[in-house]
Amino acid sequence: MPAQRLPLALGVLGFALGGFFDGILLHQVLQWHHFLSLVGGEALRDIRVQILWDGLFHVAVYAIALLGLFLLWRARSGLGETPGMRLLGWALLGFGIWQLVDVVGFHWIVGIHRIRVDVPNPLAWDIGWLAVTGLPPLLAGAWLLRRGDAGPPGRGGLRVAAMLALAVIGAAPVAALPPTDATTALVLFRPGIGLEGAAEAVAAADGRIVWADASGELVAVDLGEAGSAWALYRRGAMLVGTGLPVANCLGWSRI
């Protein structure tokens, strides 16, 4: 029955929204951690690798969002049979479950990052994050599911499903946007190109280097009005922080 598939579809959409919320707020806007902030090893401590993995995290969230939209489409004929509050309850449970999986799984069990890695008491920040963003949606979702049968089926379910689908579709491009006040683009070049090779590539793209790390392979470039990000890709750039999904965190990184 299509209606029986809706809990999974809405739960996956809520889970994806939790991932977008995490990535946009914590990785990009606040920059409290990278996905691999606490992973040891010199190679993985390189800021270029850290930023790349932030971008790959977002790609994984995009894949989860697409899965949720696909499941919702498959179950769309059951929307008219399901009260809208039940749909919203399942989505809130998915959002809260994301926070639990992230904190308990990635923070405490795997230990690859914390909510904040630059504070003396990261556990307090983890618990506070769960209390603010994890527990409320879980409680609200459970409450709505208990009361959801009281609402009549009909167009309410269609409206809620459309709202959640639009929220996921809207969150994806927001996660890929560079800062609105950005005047430069961070560019990650392939290993071995060096500063001289990066400078030649930037000049060929009508850009200007305004900052470079010690390797010369992560540079901040002023592309101006005539500069071309695609020209940088053709000349050895691996990521240009101007809006591609895997490069979104690169665009927000402070220098």
PDB file of C-alpha atoms in Angstrom:
ATOM      1  CA  MET A   1       0.000   0.000   0.000  1.00  0.00           C
ATOM      2  CA  PRO A   2       1.397   3.451  -0.910  1.00  0.00           C
ATOM      3  CA  ALA A   3       0.237   4.930   2.419  1.00  0.00           C
ATOM      4  CA  GLN A   4       2.340   2.373   4.280  1.00  0.00           C
ATOM      5  CA  ARG A   5       5.470   3.629   2.475  1.00  0.00           C
ATOM      6  CA  LEU A   6       4.976   7.217   3.573  1.00  0.00           C
ATOM      7  CA  PRO A   7       6.633   6.934   7.016  1.00  0.00           C
ATOM      8  CA  LEU A   8       9.931   5.920   5.398  1.00  0.00           C
ATOM      9  CA  ALA A   9       9.662   8.586   2.683  1.00  0.00           C
ATOM     10  CA  LEU A  10       8.914  11.419   5.118  1.00  0.00           C
ATOM     11  CA  GLY A  11      11.466  10.154   7.627  1.00  0.00           C
ATOM     12  CA  VAL A  12      14.202  10.158   4.969  1.00  0.00           C
ATOM     13  CA  LEU A  13      13.231  13.704   3.910  1.00  0.00           C
ATOM     14  CA  GLY A  14      13.396  14.876   7.530  1.00  0.00           C
ATOM     15  CA  PHE A  15      16.747  13.110   7.932  1.00  0.00           C
ATOM     16  CA  ALA A  16      18.072  14.944   4.853  1.00  0.00           C
ATOM     17  CA  LEU A  17      16.834  18.285   6.190  1.00  0.00           C
ATOM     18  CA  GLY A  18      18.733  17.578   9.403  1.00  0.00           C
ATOM     19  CA  GLY A  19      21.891  17.010   7.363  1.00  0.00           C
ATOM     20  CA  PHE A  20      21.436  20.234   5.403  1.00  0.00           C
ATOM     21  CA  PHE A  21      20.790  22.147   8.640  1.00  0.00           C
ATOM     22  CA  ASP A  22      23.960  20.700  10.167  1.00  0.00           C
ATOM     23  CA  GLY A  23      26.155  21.343   7.134  1.00  0.00           C
ATOM     24  CA  ILE A  24      24.930  24.848   6.328  1.00  0.00           C
ATOM     25  CA  LEU A  25      24.978  26.135   9.911  1.00  0.00           C
ATOM     26  CA  LEU A  26      27.928  24.309  11.506  1.00  0.00           C
ATOM     27  CA  HIS A  27      30.275  23.697   8.552  1.00  0.00           C
ATOM     28  CA  GLN A  28      29.677  26.840   6.528  1.00  0.00           C
ATOM     29  CA  VAL A  29      28.161  29.714   8.512  1.00  0.00           C
ATOM     30  CA  LEU A  30      29.587  29.155  12.011  1.00  0.00           C
ATOM     31  CA  GLN A  31      32.529  26.947  10.913  1.00  0.00           C
ATOM     32  CA  TRP A  32      32.670  25.215  14.283  1.00  0.00           C
ATOM     33  CA  HIS A  33      34.090  22.026  12.822  1.00  0.00           C
ATOM     34  CA  HIS A  34      35.046  20.154   9.684  1.00  0.00           C
ATOM     35  CA  PHE A  35      33.708  16.659   9.010  1.00  0.00           C
ATOM     36  CA  LEU A  36      37.139  15.140   9.826  1.00  0.00           C
ATOM     37  CA  SER A  37      38.302  17.712  12.400  1.00  0.00           C
ATOM     38  CA  LEU A  38      39.473  15.132  14.966  1.00  0.00           C
ATOM     39  CA  VAL A  39      40.884  12.509  12.604  1.00  0.00           C
ATOM     40  CA  GLY A  40      44.622  12.024  13.135  1.00  0.00           C
ATOM     41  CA  GLY A  41      47.358  11.812  10.550  1.00  0.00           C
ATOM     42  CA  GLU A  42      49.265  14.563   8.792  1.00  0.00           C
ATOM     43  CA  ALA A  43      47.623  13.947   5.419  1.00  0.00           C
ATOM     44  CA  LEU A  44      44.100  14.231   6.812  1.00  0.00           C
ATOM     45  CA  ARG A  45      44.958  17.308   8.881  1.00  0.00           C
ATOM     46  CA  ASP A  46      45.646  19.241   5.670  1.00  0.00           C
ATOM     47  CA  ILE A  47      42.988  21.964   5.370  1.00  0.00           C
ATOM     48  CA  ARG A  48      42.514  21.041   1.711  1.00  0.00           C
ATOM     49  CA  VAL A  49      41.515  17.503   2.651  1.00  0.00           C
ATOM     50  CA  GLN A  50      39.285  18.780   5.449  1.00  0.00           C
ATOM     51  CA  ILE A  51      37.387  21.055   3.059  1.00  0.00           C
ATOM     52  CA  LEU A  52      37.115  18.316   0.442  1.00  0.00           C
ATOM     53  CA  TRP A  53      35.489  15.981   2.976  1.00  0.00           C
ATOM     54  CA  ASP A  54      33.062  18.717   4.028  1.00  0.00           C
ATOM     55  CA  GLY A  55      31.994  18.889   0.393  1.00  0.00           C
ATOM     56  CA  LEU A  56      31.685  15.107   0.107  1.00  0.00           C
ATOM     57  CA  PHE A  57      29.494  15.163   3.215  1.00  0.00           C
ATOM     58  CA  HIS A  58      27.128  17.534   1.417  1.00  0.00           C
ATOM     59  CA  VAL A  59      27.094  15.295  -1.649  1.00  0.00           C
ATOM     60  CA  ALA A  60      26.004  12.405   0.594  1.00  0.00           C
ATOM     61  CA  VAL A  61      23.188  14.551   2.016  1.00  0.00           C
ATOM     62  CA  TYR A  62      22.083  15.418  -1.533  1.00  0.00           C
ATOM     63  CA  ALA A  63      21.889  11.687  -2.273  1.00  0.00           C
ATOM     64  CA  ILE A  64      19.758  11.099   0.839  1.00  0.00           C
ATOM     65  CA  ALA A  65      17.463  13.964  -0.172  1.00  0.00           C
ATOM     66  CA  LEU A  66      17.026  12.508  -3.668  1.00  0.00           C
ATOM     67  CA  LEU A  67      16.208   9.126  -2.141  1.00  0.00           C
ATOM     68  CA  GLY A  68      13.556  10.735   0.064  1.00  0.00           C
ATOM     69  CA  LEU A  69      11.997  12.553  -2.893  1.00  0.00           C
ATOM     70  CA  PHE A  70      11.982   9.334  -4.920  1.00  0.00           C
ATOM     71  CA  LEU A  71      10.292   7.412  -2.100  1.00  0.00           C
ATOM     72  CA  LEU A  72       7.728  10.186  -1.698  1.00  0.00           C
ATOM     73  CA  TRP A  73       6.949  10.104  -5.415  1.00  0.00           C
ATOM     74  CA  ARG A  74       6.507   6.328  -5.276  1.00  0.00           C
ATOM     75  CA  ALA A  75       4.048   6.691  -2.367  1.00  0.00           C
ATOM     76  CA  ARG A  76       2.260   9.801  -3.647  1.00  0.00           C
ATOM     77  CA  SER A  77      -1.069   8.024  -4.200  1.00  0.00           C
ATOM     78  CA  GLY A  78      -1.310   7.443  -0.446  1.00  0.00           C
ATOM     79  CA  LEU A  79      -1.072  11.122   0.457  1.00  0.00           C
ATOM     80  CA  GLY A  80      -4.808  11.630   0.203  1.00  0.00           C
ATOM     81  CA  GLU A  81      -5.376   8.858   2.734  1.00  0.00           C
ATOM     82  CA  THR A  82      -3.032  10.247   5.405  1.00  0.00           C
ATOM     83  CA  PRO A  83      -3.590  13.226   7.751  1.00  0.00           C
ATOM     84  CA  GLY A  84      -1.011  15.946   7.239  1.00  0.00           C
ATOM     85  CA  MET A  85      -0.003  15.977  10.911  1.00  0.00           C
ATOM     86  CA  ARG A  86       1.179  12.381  10.657  1.00  0.00           C
ATOM     87  CA  LEU A  87       3.364  13.276   7.691  1.00  0.00           C
ATOM     88  CA  LEU A  88       4.863  16.202   9.589  1.00  0.00           C
ATOM     89  CA  GLY A  89       5.408  13.953  12.619  1.00  0.00           C
ATOM     90  CA  TRP A  90       7.413  11.433  10.598  1.00  0.00           C
ATOM     91  CA  ALA A  91       9.534  14.234   9.082  1.00  0.00           C
ATOM     92  CA  LEU A  92      10.267  15.705  12.523  1.00  0.00           C
ATOM     93  CA  LEU A  93      11.296  12.272  13.761  1.00  0.00           C
ATOM     94  CA  GLY A  94      13.680  11.987  10.807  1.00  0.00           C
ATOM     95  CA  PHE A  95      15.154  15.415  11.573  1.00  0.00           C
ATOM     96  CA  GLY A  96      15.690  14.498  15.222  1.00  0.00           C
ATOM     97  CA  ILE A  97      17.156  11.093  14.333  1.00  0.00           C
ATOM     98  CA  TRP A  98      19.764  12.855  12.191  1.00  0.00           C
ATOM     99  CA  GLN A  99      20.928  14.802  15.245  1.00  0.00           C
ATOM    100  CA  LEU A 100      21.137  11.600  17.302  1.00  0.00           C
ATOM    101  CA  VAL A 101      23.058   9.743  14.581  1.00  0.00           C
ATOM    102  CA  ASP A 102      25.456  12.648  14.138  1.00  0.00           C
ATOM    103  CA  VAL A 103      26.222  13.252  17.821  1.00  0.00           C
ATOM    104  CA  VAL A 104      26.103   9.678  19.116  1.00  0.00           C
ATOM    105  CA  GLY A 105      27.572   8.040  16.012  1.00  0.00           C
ATOM    106  CA  PHE A 106      30.043  10.504  14.502  1.00  0.00           C
ATOM    107  CA  HIS A 107      30.926  12.448  17.677  1.00  0.00           C
ATOM    108  CA  TRP A 108      30.996   9.846  20.463  1.00  0.00           C
ATOM    109  CA  ILE A 109      31.464   6.449  18.803  1.00  0.00           C
ATOM    110  CA  VAL A 110      33.550   7.214  15.708  1.00  0.00           C
ATOM    111  CA  GLY A 111      35.004  10.437  17.135  1.00  0.00           C
ATOM    112  CA  ILE A 112      35.711  12.292  13.888  1.00  0.00           C
ATOM    113  CA  HIS A 113      34.407  15.681  15.049  1.00  0.00           C
ATOM    114  CA  ARG A 114      32.363  17.435  17.758  1.00  0.00           C
ATOM    115  CA  ILE A 115      29.869  20.283  17.633  1.00  0.00           C
ATOM    116  CA  ARG A 116      32.745  22.575  18.618  1.00  0.00           C
ATOM    117  CA  VAL A 117      36.335  21.400  18.552  1.00  0.00           C
ATOM    118  CA  ASP A 118      37.874  24.654  19.819  1.00  0.00           C
ATOM    119  CA  VAL A 119      36.396  24.622  23.335  1.00  0.00           C
ATOM    120  CA  PRO A 120      37.600  22.964  26.564  1.00  0.00           C
ATOM    121  CA  ASN A 121      34.257  21.195  27.154  1.00  0.00           C
ATOM    122  CA  PRO A 122      33.075  19.744  23.801  1.00  0.00           C
ATOM    123  CA  LEU A 123      30.785  17.244  25.559  1.00  0.00           C
ATOM    124  CA  ALA A 124      28.684  20.087  26.985  1.00  0.00           C
ATOM    125  CA  TRP A 125      28.267  21.533  23.481  1.00  0.00           C
ATOM    126  CA  ASP A 126      27.252  18.117  22.121  1.00  0.00           C
ATOM    127  CA  ILE A 127      24.647  17.656  24.834  1.00  0.00           C
ATOM    128  CA  GLY A 128      23.400  21.214  24.421  1.00  0.00           C
ATOM    129  CA  TRP A 129      23.054  20.721  20.672  1.00  0.00           C
ATOM    130  CA  LEU A 130      21.003  17.570  21.225  1.00  0.00           C
ATOM    131  CA  ALA A 131      18.841  19.367  23.769  1.00  0.00           C
ATOM    132  CA  VAL A 132      18.126  22.234  21.362  1.00  0.00           C
ATOM    133  CA  THR A 133      17.953  20.561  17.925  1.00  0.00           C
ATOM    134  CA  GLY A 134      17.473  16.840  18.628  1.00  0.00           C
ATOM    135  CA  LEU A 135      15.090  16.342  21.522  1.00  0.00           C
ATOM    136  CA  PRO A 136      12.415  18.961  20.580  1.00  0.00           C
ATOM    137  CA  PRO A 137      11.736  17.566  17.065  1.00  0.00           C
ATOM    138  CA  LEU A 138      11.686  14.010  18.423  1.00  0.00           C
ATOM    139  CA  LEU A 139       9.132  14.950  21.099  1.00  0.00           C
ATOM    140  CA  ALA A 140       7.102  17.042  18.666  1.00  0.00           C
ATOM    141  CA  GLY A 141       7.118  14.262  16.093  1.00  0.00           C
ATOM    142  CA  ALA A 142       5.975  11.673  18.621  1.00  0.00           C
ATOM    143  CA  TRP A 143       3.225  14.014  19.854  1.00  0.00           C
ATOM    144  CA  LEU A 144       1.974  14.663  16.308  1.00  0.00           C
ATOM    145  CA  LEU A 145       1.910  10.950  15.528  1.00  0.00           C
ATOM    146  CA  ARG A 146      -0.185  10.315  18.624  1.00  0.00           C
ATOM    147  CA  ARG A 147      -2.639  13.060  17.637  1.00  0.00           C
ATOM    148  CA  GLY A 148      -2.353  12.704  13.876  1.00  0.00           C
ATOM    149  CA  ASP A 149      -5.210  10.242  13.489  1.00  0.00           C
ATOM    150  CA  ALA A 150      -7.566  12.896  14.828  1.00  0.00           C
ATOM    151  CA  GLY A 151      -7.121  14.946  11.691  1.00  0.00           C
ATOM    152  CA  PRO A 152      -9.052  14.006   8.559  1.00  0.00           C
ATOM    153  CA  PRO A 153      -7.210  12.651   5.527  1.00  0.00           C
ATOM    154  CA  GLY A 154      -7.388  14.691   2.374  1.00  0.00           C
ATOM    155  CA  ARG A 155      -5.550  17.672   0.986  1.00  0.00           C
ATOM    156  CA  GLY A 156      -3.782  18.366   4.269  1.00  0.00           C
ATOM    157  CA  GLY A 157      -1.458  15.459   3.549  1.00  0.00           C
ATOM    158  CA  LEU A 158      -0.756  16.747   0.066  1.00  0.00           C
ATOM    159  CA  ARG A 159       0.042  20.239   1.383  1.00  0.00           C
ATOM    160  CA  VAL A 160       2.415  18.977   4.069  1.00  0.00           C
ATOM    161  CA  ALA A 161       4.198  16.650   1.644  1.00  0.00           C
ATOM    162  CA  ALA A 162       4.575  19.462  -0.903  1.00  0.00           C
ATOM    163  CA  MET A 163       5.918  21.805   1.789  1.00  0.00           C
ATOM    164  CA  LEU A 164       8.534  19.292   2.920  1.00  0.00           C
ATOM    165  CA  ALA A 165       9.557  18.426  -0.629  1.00  0.00           C
ATOM    166  CA  LEU A 166      10.006  22.131  -1.417  1.00  0.00           C
ATOM    167  CA  ALA A 167      12.027  22.597   1.783  1.00  0.00           C
ATOM    168  CA  VAL A 168      14.436  19.841   0.729  1.00  0.00           C
ATOM    169  CA  ILE A 169      14.623  21.090  -2.864  1.00  0.00           C
ATOM    170  CA  GLY A 170      15.269  24.626  -1.565  1.00  0.00           C
ATOM    171  CA  ALA A 171      17.899  23.548   0.988  1.00  0.00           C
ATOM    172  CA  ALA A 172      20.073  21.865  -1.644  1.00  0.00           C
ATOM    173  CA  PRO A 173      20.926  24.998  -3.657  1.00  0.00           C
ATOM    174  CA  VAL A 174      21.237  27.059  -0.458  1.00  0.00           C
ATOM    175  CA  ALA A 175      23.893  24.605   0.735  1.00  0.00           C
ATOM    176  CA  ALA A 176      25.806  25.173  -2.507  1.00  0.00           C
ATOM    177  CA  LEU A 177      25.703  28.985  -2.475  1.00  0.00           C
ATOM    178  CA  PRO A 178      28.888  30.923  -1.671  1.00  0.00           C
ATOM    179  CA  PRO A 179      28.627  33.804   0.807  1.00  0.00           C
ATOM    180  CA  THR A 180      26.765  36.770  -0.649  1.00  0.00           C
ATOM    181  CA  ASP A 181      29.563  39.176   0.313  1.00  0.00           C
ATOM    182  CA  ALA A 182      32.395  37.045  -1.087  1.00  0.00           C
ATOM    183  CA  THR A 183      34.846  38.928  -3.283  1.00  0.00           C
ATOM    184  CA  THR A 184      37.269  36.046  -3.735  1.00  0.00           C
ATOM    185  CA  ALA A 185      37.026  32.325  -4.474  1.00  0.00           C
ATOM    186  CA  LEU A 186      39.136  29.719  -2.743  1.00  0.00           C
ATOM    187  CA  VAL A 187      40.620  27.349  -5.308  1.00  0.00           C
ATOM    188  CA  LEU A 188      42.076  23.911  -4.576  1.00  0.00           C
ATOM    189  CA  PHE A 189      44.560  22.750  -7.241  1.00  0.00           C
ATOM    190  CA  ARG A 190      45.738  19.219  -7.900  1.00  0.00           C
ATOM    191  CA  PRO A 191      48.719  18.000  -5.828  1.00  0.00           C
ATOM    192  CA  GLY A 192      52.097  18.840  -7.276  1.00  0.00           C
ATOM    193  CA  ILE A 193      51.106  21.874  -9.304  1.00  0.00           C
ATOM    194  CA  GLY A 194      52.839  24.232  -6.856  1.00  0.00           C
ATOM    195  CA  LEU A 195      52.446  27.969  -6.509  1.00  0.00           C
ATOM    196  CA  GLU A 196      54.044  28.716  -9.870  1.00  0.00           C
ATOM    197  CA  GLY A 197      51.654  26.407 -11.710  1.00  0.00           C
ATOM    198  CA  ALA A 198      48.685  27.759  -9.753  1.00  0.00           C
ATOM    199  CA  ALA A 199      49.702  31.334 -10.586  1.00  0.00           C
ATOM    200  CA  GLU A 200      49.896  30.494 -14.292  1.00  0.00           C
ATOM    201  CA  ALA A 201      46.432  28.899 -14.167  1.00  0.00           C
ATOM    202  CA  VAL A 202      44.949  31.888 -12.360  1.00  0.00           C
ATOM    203  CA  ALA A 203      46.500  34.350 -14.822  1.00  0.00           C
ATOM    204  CA  ALA A 204      45.123  32.314 -17.744  1.00  0.00           C
ATOM    205  CA  ALA A 205      41.655  32.548 -16.146  1.00  0.00           C
ATOM    206  CA  ASP A 206      41.955  36.359 -15.882  1.00  0.00           C
ATOM    207  CA  GLY A 207      42.166  36.176 -12.091  1.00  0.00           C
ATOM    208  CA  ARG A 208      44.515  37.451  -9.393  1.00  0.00           C
ATOM    209  CA  ILE A 209      45.924  35.541  -6.399  1.00  0.00           C
ATOM    210  CA  VAL A 210      45.306  37.412  -3.144  1.00  0.00           C
ATOM    211  CA  TRP A 211      46.368  34.646  -0.716  1.00  0.00           C
ATOM    212  CA  ALA A 212      48.053  31.233  -0.860  1.00  0.00           C
ATOM    213  CA  ASP A 213      48.774  28.548   1.721  1.00  0.00           C
ATOM    214  CA  ALA A 214      52.250  27.111   2.218  1.00  0.00           C
ATOM    215  CA  SER A 215      51.809  24.459  -0.478  1.00  0.00           C
ATOM    216  CA  GLY A 216      50.694  26.972  -3.077  1.00  0.00           C
ATOM    217  CA  GLU A 217      47.872  24.623  -4.047  1.00  0.00           C
ATOM    218  CA  LEU A 218      45.107  26.280  -2.008  1.00  0.00           C
ATOM    219  CA  VAL A 219      44.779  29.894  -3.109  1.00  0.00           C
ATOM    220  CA  ALA A 220      42.274  32.712  -2.790  1.00  0.00           C
ATOM    221  CA  VAL A 221      41.590  34.199  -6.197  1.00  0.00           C
ATOM    222  CA  ASP A 222      39.919  37.441  -7.201  1.00  0.00           C
ATOM    223  CA  LEU A 223      38.237  36.498 -10.475  1.00  0.00           C
ATOM    224  CA  GLY A 224      36.715  39.911 -11.046  1.00  0.00           C
ATOM    225  CA  GLU A 225      34.063  40.269 -13.720  1.00  0.00           C
ATOM    226  CA  ALA A 226      36.034  38.649 -16.521  1.00  0.00           C
ATOM    227  CA  GLY A 227      37.498  35.681 -14.638  1.00  0.00           C
ATOM    228  CA  SER A 228      36.275  32.146 -15.331  1.00  0.00           C
ATOM    229  CA  ALA A 229      35.995  29.335 -12.797  1.00  0.00           C
ATOM    230  CA  TRP A 230      35.753  26.837 -15.654  1.00  0.00           C
ATOM    231  CA  ALA A 231      39.092  28.070 -16.982  1.00  0.00           C
ATOM    232  CA  LEU A 232      40.602  27.185 -13.601  1.00  0.00           C
ATOM    233  CA  TYR A 233      39.145  23.673 -13.790  1.00  0.00           C
ATOM    234  CA  ARG A 234      40.668  23.229 -17.255  1.00  0.00           C
ATOM    235  CA  ARG A 235      44.078  24.188 -15.881  1.00  0.00           C
ATOM    236  CA  GLY A 236      44.338  21.917 -12.873  1.00  0.00           C
ATOM    237  CA  ALA A 237      41.853  23.154 -10.271  1.00  0.00           C
ATOM    238  CA  MET A 238      40.101  20.364  -8.383  1.00  0.00           C
ATOM    239  CA  LEU A 239      37.585  22.587  -6.579  1.00  0.00           C
ATOM    240  CA  VAL A 240      36.559  26.212  -7.023  1.00  0.00           C
ATOM    241  CA  GLY A 241      34.443  27.615  -4.189  1.00  0.00           C
ATOM    242  CA  THR A 242      31.815  29.308  -6.339  1.00  0.00           C
ATOM    243  CA  GLY A 243      28.791  27.084  -5.850  1.00  0.00           C
ATOM    244  CA  LEU A 244      29.404  23.517  -7.053  1.00  0.00           C
ATOM    245  CA  PRO A 245      27.929  21.116  -4.458  1.00  0.00           C
ATOM    246  CA  VAL A 246      31.231  19.529  -3.479  1.00  0.00           C
ATOM    247  CA  ALA A 247      32.885  22.972  -3.249  1.00  0.00           C
ATOM    248  CA  ASN A 248      30.305  24.743  -1.083  1.00  0.00           C
ATOM    249  CA  CYS A 249      32.330  24.602   2.147  1.00  0.00           C
ATOM    250  CA  LEU A 250      35.377  25.803   0.231  1.00  0.00           C
ATOM    251  CA  GLY A 251      33.452  28.931  -0.682  1.00  0.00           C
ATOM    252  CA  TRP A 252      32.605  29.647   2.960  1.00  0.00           C
ATOM    253  CA  SER A 253      36.028  28.920   4.496  1.00  0.00           C
ATOM    254  CA  ARG A 254      37.725  31.792   6.242  1.00  0.00           C
ATOM    255  CA  ILE A 255      41.299  32.721   5.306  1.00  0.00           C
TER     256      ILE A 255
END
